[in-house]
Amino acid sequence: AGTVPRRRPPRSEMGRGLTLLLLPLALLAAPAQAEGGVAAAEEVKIEVLHLPEVCSPRSKKGDLLNAHYDGFLASDGSKFYCSRTQNEGHPKWFVLGVGQVIKGLDIAMMNMCPGEKRKVIIPPSLAYGQQGYAQGKIPPNATLIFEIELYAVNKGPRSVEAFNQIDKDSDKKLSELEISQYLKEEFARDGKKRHPSVHDEILADIFKKNDHDGDGFISAKEYNVYQHDEL
């Protein structure tokens, strides 16, 4: 695979990343159902193919990552996924460690820095398990191999900075009005035309999935600011 020059993501791309605040991401994300103690006995094997001389910052749970990766079946070496042929070849954005990708990738991409390349082998229990993933052409009990190139490590959408950006009145909770305004600003940044109903549907979905006590606000705890951050 060719190397794409490192660059700082433009504001529009960062905006899209932050809009991942509470939107589901269908990026190789499917539950892996391990049987018994299989998962505990298996682990991700990581081979570092390239490490930059200056390796900082290193990725951690909750960071917003930008990467390209190719996926192969270990059984026959066939390629089942290539990010360079998806989404007009743009690297993928996702939040690390929150289940937006399979568990094996969440593990494999921890403590990784921009410019680093890795080859990782993921057992079935940390991928798609016994059920496989027919839509992705992944058979049951498949061991997967990924070749990964990381471009950017940024503060994720569940960071303190993102929470404070939305929390305009600084009362440590997010109101419907605050999140509505945030969505409008992010939509304006990326410049895509959307039907007005999209805004309302996303807003409703955010509160359905995050306002656990039903009080009409999303608290810092419900927002799930990660433990390494403090409000």
JSON list of C-alpha atoms in Angstrom, two decimals:
[
{"chain": "A", "resi": 1, "resn": "ALA", "atom": "CA", "xyz": [0.00, 0.00, 0.00]},
{"chain": "A", "resi": 2, "resn": "GLY", "atom": "CA", "xyz": [1.20, 3.50, -0.79]},
{"chain": "A", "resi": 3, "resn": "THR", "atom": "CA", "xyz": [2.08, 5.96, 1.92]},
{"chain": "A", "resi": 4, "resn": "VAL", "atom": "CA", "xyz": [-0.12, 9.01, 2.31]},
{"chain": "A", "resi": 5, "resn": "PRO", "atom": "CA", "xyz": [1.75, 12.13, 3.55]},
{"chain": "A", "resi": 6, "resn": "ARG", "atom": "CA", "xyz": [0.95, 13.05, 7.12]},
{"chain": "A", "resi": 7, "resn": "ARG", "atom": "CA", "xyz": [-1.01, 16.22, 7.54]},
{"chain": "A", "resi": 8, "resn": "ARG", "atom": "CA", "xyz": [-3.06, 17.96, 10.15]},
{"chain": "A", "resi": 9, "resn": "PRO", "atom": "CA", "xyz": [-6.74, 17.18, 9.53]},
{"chain": "A", "resi": 10, "resn": "PRO", "atom": "CA", "xyz": [-8.62, 20.24, 8.22]},
{"chain": "A", "resi": 11, "resn": "ARG", "atom": "CA", "xyz": [-11.24, 21.78, 10.44]},
{"chain": "A", "resi": 12, "resn": "SER", "atom": "CA", "xyz": [-14.05, 20.28, 8.37]},
{"chain": "A", "resi": 13, "resn": "GLU", "atom": "CA", "xyz": [-12.75, 16.79, 9.01]},
{"chain": "A", "resi": 14, "resn": "MET", "atom": "CA", "xyz": [-12.29, 17.50, 12.71]},
{"chain": "A", "resi": 15, "resn": "GLY", "atom": "CA", "xyz": [-15.88, 18.72, 12.73]},
{"chain": "A", "resi": 16, "resn": "ARG", "atom": "CA", "xyz": [-17.03, 15.44, 11.27]},
{"chain": "A", "resi": 17, "resn": "GLY", "atom": "CA", "xyz": [-15.00, 13.64, 13.87]},
{"chain": "A", "resi": 18, "resn": "LEU", "atom": "CA", "xyz": [-16.56, 15.56, 16.73]},
{"chain": "A", "resi": 19, "resn": "THR", "atom": "CA", "xyz": [-20.01, 14.94, 15.34]},
{"chain": "A", "resi": 20, "resn": "LEU", "atom": "CA", "xyz": [-19.32, 11.30, 16.16]},
{"chain": "A", "resi": 21, "resn": "LEU", "atom": "CA", "xyz": [-20.22, 12.55, 19.66]},
{"chain": "A", "resi": 22, "resn": "LEU", "atom": "CA", "xyz": [-23.10, 10.17, 19.86]},
{"chain": "A", "resi": 23, "resn": "LEU", "atom": "CA", "xyz": [-23.72, 8.86, 16.37]},
{"chain": "A", "resi": 24, "resn": "PRO", "atom": "CA", "xyz": [-23.38, 5.14, 15.68]},
{"chain": "A", "resi": 25, "resn": "LEU", "atom": "CA", "xyz": [-20.46, 4.23, 13.45]},
{"chain": "A", "resi": 26, "resn": "ALA", "atom": "CA", "xyz": [-20.79, 1.17, 11.20]},
{"chain": "A", "resi": 27, "resn": "LEU", "atom": "CA", "xyz": [-17.06, 0.77, 10.80]},
{"chain": "A", "resi": 28, "resn": "LEU", "atom": "CA", "xyz": [-16.31, -2.92, 11.09]},
{"chain": "A", "resi": 29, "resn": "ALA", "atom": "CA", "xyz": [-18.25, -2.88, 14.34]},
{"chain": "A", "resi": 30, "resn": "ALA", "atom": "CA", "xyz": [-20.04, -6.09, 15.20]},
{"chain": "A", "resi": 31, "resn": "PRO", "atom": "CA", "xyz": [-20.30, -7.94, 18.50]},
{"chain": "A", "resi": 32, "resn": "ALA", "atom": "CA", "xyz": [-17.82, -10.75, 18.97]},
{"chain": "A", "resi": 33, "resn": "GLN", "atom": "CA", "xyz": [-19.38, -13.50, 21.05]},
{"chain": "A", "resi": 34, "resn": "ALA", "atom": "CA", "xyz": [-16.72, -15.70, 22.54]},
{"chain": "A", "resi": 35, "resn": "GLU", "atom": "CA", "xyz": [-17.64, -18.97, 24.15]},
{"chain": "A", "resi": 36, "resn": "GLY", "atom": "CA", "xyz": [-16.51, -19.86, 27.66]},
{"chain": "A", "resi": 37, "resn": "GLY", "atom": "CA", "xyz": [-12.97, -18.72, 28.47]},
{"chain": "A", "resi": 38, "resn": "VAL", "atom": "CA", "xyz": [-11.73, -18.60, 24.89]},
{"chain": "A", "resi": 39, "resn": "ALA", "atom": "CA", "xyz": [-11.30, -14.82, 24.83]},
{"chain": "A", "resi": 40, "resn": "ALA", "atom": "CA", "xyz": [-9.11, -14.89, 27.92]},
{"chain": "A", "resi": 41, "resn": "ALA", "atom": "CA", "xyz": [-6.77, -17.44, 26.32]},
{"chain": "A", "resi": 42, "resn": "GLU", "atom": "CA", "xyz": [-6.40, -15.59, 23.03]},
{"chain": "A", "resi": 43, "resn": "GLU", "atom": "CA", "xyz": [-4.77, -12.26, 22.40]},
{"chain": "A", "resi": 44, "resn": "VAL", "atom": "CA", "xyz": [-3.96, -9.83, 19.64]},
{"chain": "A", "resi": 45, "resn": "LYS", "atom": "CA", "xyz": [-0.50, -10.27, 18.13]},
{"chain": "A", "resi": 46, "resn": "ILE", "atom": "CA", "xyz": [1.12, -6.98, 17.16]},
{"chain": "A", "resi": 47, "resn": "GLU", "atom": "CA", "xyz": [4.09, -6.44, 14.85]},
{"chain": "A", "resi": 48, "resn": "VAL", "atom": "CA", "xyz": [5.39, -2.87, 14.49]},
{"chain": "A", "resi": 49, "resn": "LEU", "atom": "CA", "xyz": [6.36, -2.35, 10.86]},
{"chain": "A", "resi": 50, "resn": "HIS", "atom": "CA", "xyz": [7.43, 1.28, 11.17]},
{"chain": "A", "resi": 51, "resn": "LEU", "atom": "CA", "xyz": [7.95, 3.54, 14.18]},
{"chain": "A", "resi": 52, "resn": "PRO", "atom": "CA", "xyz": [8.60, 7.28, 13.67]},
{"chain": "A", "resi": 53, "resn": "GLU", "atom": "CA", "xyz": [11.70, 8.76, 15.31]},
{"chain": "A", "resi": 54, "resn": "VAL", "atom": "CA", "xyz": [9.41, 11.10, 17.21]},
{"chain": "A", "resi": 55, "resn": "CYS", "atom": "CA", "xyz": [6.50, 8.97, 18.43]},
{"chain": "A", "resi": 56, "resn": "SER", "atom": "CA", "xyz": [4.02, 11.29, 20.11]},
{"chain": "A", "resi": 57, "resn": "PRO", "atom": "CA", "xyz": [1.23, 11.54, 21.08]},
{"chain": "A", "resi": 58, "resn": "ARG", "atom": "CA", "xyz": [0.40, 7.91, 21.75]},
{"chain": "A", "resi": 59, "resn": "SER", "atom": "CA", "xyz": [-3.20, 6.79, 21.44]},
{"chain": "A", "resi": 60, "resn": "LYS", "atom": "CA", "xyz": [-5.40, 5.96, 24.44]},
{"chain": "A", "resi": 61, "resn": "LYS", "atom": "CA", "xyz": [-9.02, 5.12, 25.08]},
{"chain": "A", "resi": 62, "resn": "GLY", "atom": "CA", "xyz": [-11.34, 7.90, 23.96]},
{"chain": "A", "resi": 63, "resn": "ASP", "atom": "CA", "xyz": [-8.95, 9.45, 21.41]},
{"chain": "A", "resi": 64, "resn": "LEU", "atom": "CA", "xyz": [-10.19, 10.24, 17.91]},
{"chain": "A", "resi": 65, "resn": "LEU", "atom": "CA", "xyz": [-7.96, 8.39, 15.43]},
{"chain": "A", "resi": 66, "resn": "ASN", "atom": "CA", "xyz": [-7.49, 8.77, 11.70]},
{"chain": "A", "resi": 67, "resn": "ALA", "atom": "CA", "xyz": [-6.08, 5.72, 9.94]},
{"chain": "A", "resi": 68, "resn": "HIS", "atom": "CA", "xyz": [-5.95, 3.58, 6.84]},
{"chain": "A", "resi": 69, "resn": "TYR", "atom": "CA", "xyz": [-6.10, -0.18, 7.14]},
{"chain": "A", "resi": 70, "resn": "ASP", "atom": "CA", "xyz": [-6.42, -3.30, 5.03]},
{"chain": "A", "resi": 71, "resn": "GLY", "atom": "CA", "xyz": [-8.05, -6.46, 6.34]},
{"chain": "A", "resi": 72, "resn": "PHE", "atom": "CA", "xyz": [-7.17, -10.02, 5.29]},
{"chain": "A", "resi": 73, "resn": "LEU", "atom": "CA", "xyz": [-8.38, -13.50, 6.17]},
{"chain": "A", "resi": 74, "resn": "ALA", "atom": "CA", "xyz": [-5.54, -15.42, 7.81]},
{"chain": "A", "resi": 75, "resn": "SER", "atom": "CA", "xyz": [-6.81, -18.68, 6.31]},
{"chain": "A", "resi": 76, "resn": "ASP", "atom": "CA", "xyz": [-6.05, -17.82, 2.68]},
{"chain": "A", "resi": 77, "resn": "GLY", "atom": "CA", "xyz": [-4.69, -14.26, 2.66]},
{"chain": "A", "resi": 78, "resn": "SER", "atom": "CA", "xyz": [-7.68, -12.87, 0.76]},
{"chain": "A", "resi": 79, "resn": "LYS", "atom": "CA", "xyz": [-8.46, -9.19, 1.33]},
{"chain": "A", "resi": 80, "resn": "PHE", "atom": "CA", "xyz": [-11.94, -8.48, 2.68]},
{"chain": "A", "resi": 81, "resn": "TYR", "atom": "CA", "xyz": [-11.54, -4.77, 3.42]},
{"chain": "A", "resi": 82, "resn": "CYS", "atom": "CA", "xyz": [-9.48, -1.81, 2.18]},
{"chain": "A", "resi": 83, "resn": "SER", "atom": "CA", "xyz": [-10.13, 1.68, 3.54]},
{"chain": "A", "resi": 84, "resn": "ARG", "atom": "CA", "xyz": [-8.36, 3.22, 0.56]},
{"chain": "A", "resi": 85, "resn": "THR", "atom": "CA", "xyz": [-11.14, 2.01, -1.74]},
{"chain": "A", "resi": 86, "resn": "GLN", "atom": "CA", "xyz": [-13.92, 3.22, 0.57]},
{"chain": "A", "resi": 87, "resn": "ASN", "atom": "CA", "xyz": [-15.23, 6.76, 1.11]},
{"chain": "A", "resi": 88, "resn": "GLU", "atom": "CA", "xyz": [-13.24, 8.12, -1.87]},
{"chain": "A", "resi": 89, "resn": "GLY", "atom": "CA", "xyz": [-10.05, 6.82, -0.31]},
{"chain": "A", "resi": 90, "resn": "HIS", "atom": "CA", "xyz": [-10.14, 9.02, 2.79]},
{"chain": "A", "resi": 91, "resn": "PRO", "atom": "CA", "xyz": [-8.62, 7.60, 5.97]},
{"chain": "A", "resi": 92, "resn": "LYS", "atom": "CA", "xyz": [-11.14, 6.44, 8.55]},
{"chain": "A", "resi": 93, "resn": "TRP", "atom": "CA", "xyz": [-12.05, 8.41, 11.66]},
{"chain": "A", "resi": 94, "resn": "PHE", "atom": "CA", "xyz": [-13.13, 6.53, 14.77]},
{"chain": "A", "resi": 95, "resn": "VAL", "atom": "CA", "xyz": [-12.99, 6.78, 18.55]},
{"chain": "A", "resi": 96, "resn": "LEU", "atom": "CA", "xyz": [-10.64, 4.26, 20.14]},
{"chain": "A", "resi": 97, "resn": "GLY", "atom": "CA", "xyz": [-11.76, 1.84, 22.81]},
{"chain": "A", "resi": 98, "resn": "VAL", "atom": "CA", "xyz": [-15.53, 2.38, 22.68]},
{"chain": "A", "resi": 99, "resn": "GLY", "atom": "CA", "xyz": [-16.64, -0.41, 20.35]},
{"chain": "A", "resi": 100, "resn": "GLN", "atom": "CA", "xyz": [-16.80, 1.52, 17.09]},
{"chain": "A", "resi": 101, "resn": "VAL", "atom": "CA", "xyz": [-14.49, -1.13, 15.64]},
{"chain": "A", "resi": 102, "resn": "ILE", "atom": "CA", "xyz": [-14.08, -4.79, 16.59]},
{"chain": "A", "resi": 103, "resn": "LYS", "atom": "CA", "xyz": [-12.51, -5.39, 19.99]},
{"chain": "A", "resi": 104, "resn": "GLY", "atom": "CA", "xyz": [-9.29, -6.70, 18.47]},
{"chain": "A", "resi": 105, "resn": "LEU", "atom": "CA", "xyz": [-8.69, -3.41, 16.64]},
{"chain": "A", "resi": 106, "resn": "ASP", "atom": "CA", "xyz": [-9.48, -1.41, 19.78]},
{"chain": "A", "resi": 107, "resn": "ILE", "atom": "CA", "xyz": [-6.73, -3.41, 21.50]},
{"chain": "A", "resi": 108, "resn": "ALA", "atom": "CA", "xyz": [-4.32, -3.37, 18.53]},
{"chain": "A", "resi": 109, "resn": "MET", "atom": "CA", "xyz": [-4.36, 0.41, 18.13]},
{"chain": "A", "resi": 110, "resn": "MET", "atom": "CA", "xyz": [-3.72, 1.39, 21.73]},
{"chain": "A", "resi": 111, "resn": "ASN", "atom": "CA", "xyz": [-0.44, 3.20, 22.47]},
{"chain": "A", "resi": 112, "resn": "MET", "atom": "CA", "xyz": [0.11, 3.94, 18.77]},
{"chain": "A", "resi": 113, "resn": "CYS", "atom": "CA", "xyz": [1.48, 7.22, 17.39]},
{"chain": "A", "resi": 114, "resn": "PRO", "atom": "CA", "xyz": [0.96, 9.17, 14.15]},
{"chain": "A", "resi": 115, "resn": "GLY", "atom": "CA", "xyz": [3.06, 7.74, 11.34]},
{"chain": "A", "resi": 116, "resn": "GLU", "atom": "CA", "xyz": [3.31, 4.31, 12.95]},
{"chain": "A", "resi": 117, "resn": "LYS", "atom": "CA", "xyz": [2.49, 1.20, 10.94]},
{"chain": "A", "resi": 118, "resn": "ARG", "atom": "CA", "xyz": [1.45, -2.12, 12.43]},
{"chain": "A", "resi": 119, "resn": "LYS", "atom": "CA", "xyz": [0.52, -5.60, 11.28]},
{"chain": "A", "resi": 120, "resn": "VAL", "atom": "CA", "xyz": [-1.84, -7.28, 13.72]},
{"chain": "A", "resi": 121, "resn": "ILE", "atom": "CA", "xyz": [-3.37, -10.74, 13.99]},
{"chain": "A", "resi": 122, "resn": "ILE", "atom": "CA", "xyz": [-6.77, -10.89, 15.67]},
{"chain": "A", "resi": 123, "resn": "PRO", "atom": "CA", "xyz": [-8.31, -14.18, 16.87]},
{"chain": "A", "resi": 124, "resn": "PRO", "atom": "CA", "xyz": [-12.00, -14.92, 16.19]},
{"chain": "A", "resi": 125, "resn": "SER", "atom": "CA", "xyz": [-12.98, -14.26, 19.82]},
{"chain": "A", "resi": 126, "resn": "LEU", "atom": "CA", "xyz": [-11.82, -10.63, 19.43]},
{"chain": "A", "resi": 127, "resn": "ALA", "atom": "CA", "xyz": [-13.29, -10.25, 15.93]},
{"chain": "A", "resi": 128, "resn": "TYR", "atom": "CA", "xyz": [-16.55, -11.77, 14.67]},
{"chain": "A", "resi": 129, "resn": "GLY", "atom": "CA", "xyz": [-16.55, -15.01, 16.62]},
{"chain": "A", "resi": 130, "resn": "GLN", "atom": "CA", "xyz": [-18.58, -18.06, 15.73]},
{"chain": "A", "resi": 131, "resn": "GLN", "atom": "CA", "xyz": [-21.21, -16.07, 13.85]},
{"chain": "A", "resi": 132, "resn": "GLY", "atom": "CA", "xyz": [-18.80, -14.45, 11.37]},
{"chain": "A", "resi": 133, "resn": "TYR", "atom": "CA", "xyz": [-19.92, -11.40, 9.40]},
{"chain": "A", "resi": 134, "resn": "ALA", "atom": "CA", "xyz": [-21.54, -12.38, 6.12]},
{"chain": "A", "resi": 135, "resn": "GLN", "atom": "CA", "xyz": [-21.96, -8.80, 4.90]},
{"chain": "A", "resi": 136, "resn": "GLY", "atom": "CA", "xyz": [-18.22, -8.28, 5.24]},
{"chain": "A", "resi": 137, "resn": "LYS", "atom": "CA", "xyz": [-17.41, -11.67, 3.66]},
{"chain": "A", "resi": 138, "resn": "ILE", "atom": "CA", "xyz": [-15.94, -12.92, 6.92]},
{"chain": "A", "resi": 139, "resn": "PRO", "atom": "CA", "xyz": [-16.71, -16.59, 7.67]},
{"chain": "A", "resi": 140, "resn": "PRO", "atom": "CA", "xyz": [-17.35, -18.01, 11.15]},
{"chain": "A", "resi": 141, "resn": "ASN", "atom": "CA", "xyz": [-14.33, -18.53, 13.42]},
{"chain": "A", "resi": 142, "resn": "ALA", "atom": "CA", "xyz": [-12.09, -16.41, 11.20]},
{"chain": "A", "resi": 143, "resn": "THR", "atom": "CA", "xyz": [-8.70, -15.14, 12.33]},
{"chain": "A", "resi": 144, "resn": "LEU", "atom": "CA", "xyz": [-8.11, -11.69, 10.82]},
{"chain": "A", "resi": 145, "resn": "ILE", "atom": "CA", "xyz": [-4.96, -9.84, 9.81]},
{"chain": "A", "resi": 146, "resn": "PHE", "atom": "CA", "xyz": [-4.88, -6.05, 9.55]},
{"chain": "A", "resi": 147, "resn": "GLU", "atom": "CA", "xyz": [-2.18, -3.78, 8.18]},
{"chain": "A", "resi": 148, "resn": "ILE", "atom": "CA", "xyz": [-2.66, -0.37, 9.79]},
{"chain": "A", "resi": 149, "resn": "GLU", "atom": "CA", "xyz": [-1.17, 3.08, 9.16]},
{"chain": "A", "resi": 150, "resn": "LEU", "atom": "CA", "xyz": [-2.10, 5.75, 11.70]},
{"chain": "A", "resi": 151, "resn": "TYR", "atom": "CA", "xyz": [-2.17, 9.40, 10.65]},
{"chain": "A", "resi": 152, "resn": "ALA", "atom": "CA", "xyz": [-3.61, 11.38, 13.53]},
{"chain": "A", "resi": 153, "resn": "VAL", "atom": "CA", "xyz": [-4.35, 11.12, 17.25]},
{"chain": "A", "resi": 154, "resn": "ASN", "atom": "CA", "xyz": [-6.74, 13.78, 18.53]},
{"chain": "A", "resi": 155, "resn": "LYS", "atom": "CA", "xyz": [-8.79, 14.44, 21.63]},
{"chain": "A", "resi": 156, "resn": "GLY", "atom": "CA", "xyz": [-11.97, 12.43, 21.16]},
{"chain": "A", "resi": 157, "resn": "PRO", "atom": "CA", "xyz": [-15.58, 13.59, 21.17]},
{"chain": "A", "resi": 158, "resn": "ARG", "atom": "CA", "xyz": [-16.04, 12.34, 24.74]},
{"chain": "A", "resi": 159, "resn": "SER", "atom": "CA", "xyz": [-13.15, 14.41, 26.06]},
{"chain": "A", "resi": 160, "resn": "VAL", "atom": "CA", "xyz": [-13.49, 17.20, 28.61]},
{"chain": "A", "resi": 161, "resn": "GLU", "atom": "CA", "xyz": [-12.70, 19.72, 25.85]},
{"chain": "A", "resi": 162, "resn": "ALA", "atom": "CA", "xyz": [-15.61, 18.50, 23.74]},
{"chain": "A", "resi": 163, "resn": "PHE", "atom": "CA", "xyz": [-17.99, 18.46, 26.72]},
{"chain": "A", "resi": 164, "resn": "ASN", "atom": "CA", "xyz": [-17.05, 22.02, 27.67]},
{"chain": "A", "resi": 165, "resn": "GLN", "atom": "CA", "xyz": [-17.41, 23.15, 24.07]},
{"chain": "A", "resi": 166, "resn": "ILE", "atom": "CA", "xyz": [-21.04, 22.01, 24.06]},
{"chain": "A", "resi": 167, "resn": "ASP", "atom": "CA", "xyz": [-21.79, 23.10, 27.65]},
{"chain": "A", "resi": 168, "resn": "LYS", "atom": "CA", "xyz": [-22.23, 26.80, 26.87]},
{"chain": "A", "resi": 169, "resn": "ASP", "atom": "CA", "xyz": [-23.57, 27.78, 30.32]},
{"chain": "A", "resi": 170, "resn": "SER", "atom": "CA", "xyz": [-20.90, 25.70, 32.15]},
{"chain": "A", "resi": 171, "resn": "ASP", "atom": "CA", "xyz": [-23.44, 23.97, 34.41]},
{"chain": "A", "resi": 172, "resn": "LYS", "atom": "CA", "xyz": [-21.78, 20.56, 33.87]},
{"chain": "A", "resi": 173, "resn": "LYS", "atom": "CA", "xyz": [-24.76, 19.13, 32.00]},
{"chain": "A", "resi": 174, "resn": "LEU", "atom": "CA", "xyz": [-25.88, 19.29, 28.39]},
{"chain": "A", "resi": 175, "resn": "SER", "atom": "CA", "xyz": [-29.35, 20.54, 27.56]},
{"chain": "A", "resi": 176, "resn": "GLU", "atom": "CA", "xyz": [-31.34, 19.77, 24.43]},
{"chain": "A", "resi": 177, "resn": "LEU", "atom": "CA", "xyz": [-30.82, 23.36, 23.30]},
{"chain": "A", "resi": 178, "resn": "GLU", "atom": "CA", "xyz": [-27.03, 23.13, 23.74]},
{"chain": "A", "resi": 179, "resn": "ILE", "atom": "CA", "xyz": [-26.72, 19.89, 21.80]},
{"chain": "A", "resi": 180, "resn": "SER", "atom": "CA", "xyz": [-29.11, 21.15, 19.14]},
{"chain": "A", "resi": 181, "resn": "GLN", "atom": "CA", "xyz": [-26.94, 24.25, 18.64]},
{"chain": "A", "resi": 182, "resn": "TYR", "atom": "CA", "xyz": [-23.80, 22.10, 18.57]},
{"chain": "A", "resi": 183, "resn": "LEU", "atom": "CA", "xyz": [-25.26, 19.88, 15.84]},
{"chain": "A", "resi": 184, "resn": "LYS", "atom": "CA", "xyz": [-26.25, 22.93, 13.78]},
{"chain": "A", "resi": 185, "resn": "GLU", "atom": "CA", "xyz": [-22.70, 24.30, 14.02]},
{"chain": "A", "resi": 186, "resn": "GLU", "atom": "CA", "xyz": [-21.14, 20.98, 13.01]},
{"chain": "A", "resi": 187, "resn": "PHE", "atom": "CA", "xyz": [-23.54, 20.55, 10.10]},
{"chain": "A", "resi": 188, "resn": "ALA", "atom": "CA", "xyz": [-22.71, 24.07, 8.93]},
{"chain": "A", "resi": 189, "resn": "ARG", "atom": "CA", "xyz": [-18.99, 23.31, 9.07]},
{"chain": "A", "resi": 190, "resn": "ASP", "atom": "CA", "xyz": [-19.10, 20.25, 6.85]},
{"chain": "A", "resi": 191, "resn": "GLY", "atom": "CA", "xyz": [-21.32, 22.05, 4.33]},
{"chain": "A", "resi": 192, "resn": "LYS", "atom": "CA", "xyz": [-23.47, 19.05, 3.41]},
{"chain": "A", "resi": 193, "resn": "LYS", "atom": "CA", "xyz": [-27.13, 19.65, 2.63]},
{"chain": "A", "resi": 194, "resn": "ARG", "atom": "CA", "xyz": [-29.46, 17.74, 4.94]},
{"chain": "A", "resi": 195, "resn": "HIS", "atom": "CA", "xyz": [-33.19, 17.59, 5.34]},
{"chain": "A", "resi": 196, "resn": "PRO", "atom": "CA", "xyz": [-34.25, 19.39, 8.56]},
{"chain": "A", "resi": 197, "resn": "SER", "atom": "CA", "xyz": [-35.66, 16.12, 9.88]},
{"chain": "A", "resi": 198, "resn": "VAL", "atom": "CA", "xyz": [-32.11, 14.70, 10.09]},
{"chain": "A", "resi": 199, "resn": "HIS", "atom": "CA", "xyz": [-31.22, 17.17, 12.84]},
{"chain": "A", "resi": 200, "resn": "ASP", "atom": "CA", "xyz": [-34.31, 16.26, 14.83]},
{"chain": "A", "resi": 201, "resn": "GLU", "atom": "CA", "xyz": [-33.76, 12.52, 14.41]},
{"chain": "A", "resi": 202, "resn": "ILE", "atom": "CA", "xyz": [-30.14, 12.73, 15.57]},
{"chain": "A", "resi": 203, "resn": "LEU", "atom": "CA", "xyz": [-31.05, 14.93, 18.53]},
{"chain": "A", "resi": 204, "resn": "ALA", "atom": "CA", "xyz": [-33.76, 12.49, 19.61]},
{"chain": "A", "resi": 205, "resn": "ASP", "atom": "CA", "xyz": [-31.38, 9.56, 19.22]},
{"chain": "A", "resi": 206, "resn": "ILE", "atom": "CA", "xyz": [-28.70, 11.27, 21.31]},
{"chain": "A", "resi": 207, "resn": "PHE", "atom": "CA", "xyz": [-31.08, 11.73, 24.25]},
{"chain": "A", "resi": 208, "resn": "LYS", "atom": "CA", "xyz": [-32.58, 8.26, 23.87]},
{"chain": "A", "resi": 209, "resn": "LYS", "atom": "CA", "xyz": [-29.15, 6.65, 24.13]},
{"chain": "A", "resi": 210, "resn": "ASN", "atom": "CA", "xyz": [-27.52, 8.96, 26.67]},
{"chain": "A", "resi": 211, "resn": "ASP", "atom": "CA", "xyz": [-30.11, 10.55, 28.99]},
{"chain": "A", "resi": 212, "resn": "HIS", "atom": "CA", "xyz": [-30.29, 7.47, 31.19]},
{"chain": "A", "resi": 213, "resn": "ASP", "atom": "CA", "xyz": [-32.25, 9.07, 34.06]},
{"chain": "A", "resi": 214, "resn": "GLY", "atom": "CA", "xyz": [-34.70, 10.82, 31.71]},
{"chain": "A", "resi": 215, "resn": "ASP", "atom": "CA", "xyz": [-34.28, 14.27, 33.27]},
{"chain": "A", "resi": 216, "resn": "GLY", "atom": "CA", "xyz": [-33.85, 16.04, 29.93]},
{"chain": "A", "resi": 217, "resn": "PHE", "atom": "CA", "xyz": [-30.12, 16.64, 30.41]},
{"chain": "A", "resi": 218, "resn": "ILE", "atom": "CA", "xyz": [-26.97, 14.64, 29.68]},
{"chain": "A", "resi": 219, "resn": "SER", "atom": "CA", "xyz": [-24.67, 14.78, 32.69]},
{"chain": "A", "resi": 220, "resn": "ALA", "atom": "CA", "xyz": [-20.90, 14.39, 32.56]},
{"chain": "A", "resi": 221, "resn": "LYS", "atom": "CA", "xyz": [-21.34, 10.84, 33.85]},
{"chain": "A", "resi": 222, "resn": "GLU", "atom": "CA", "xyz": [-23.95, 10.03, 31.20]},
{"chain": "A", "resi": 223, "resn": "TYR", "atom": "CA", "xyz": [-21.75, 11.65, 28.58]},
{"chain": "A", "resi": 224, "resn": "ASN", "atom": "CA", "xyz": [-19.06, 9.24, 29.78]},
{"chain": "A", "resi": 225, "resn": "VAL", "atom": "CA", "xyz": [-16.04, 11.52, 29.96]},
{"chain": "A", "resi": 226, "resn": "TYR", "atom": "CA", "xyz": [-13.17, 9.10, 30.22]},
{"chain": "A", "resi": 227, "resn": "GLN", "atom": "CA", "xyz": [-11.45, 8.44, 33.51]},
{"chain": "A", "resi": 228, "resn": "HIS", "atom": "CA", "xyz": [-8.16, 10.01, 32.49]},
{"chain": "A", "resi": 229, "resn": "ASP", "atom": "CA", "xyz": [-9.98, 13.34, 32.11]},
{"chain": "A", "resi": 230, "resn": "GLU", "atom": "CA", "xyz": [-11.40, 15.45, 34.90]},
{"chain": "A", "resi": 231, "resn": "LEU", "atom": "CA", "xyz": [-14.16, 18.02, 34.90]}
]
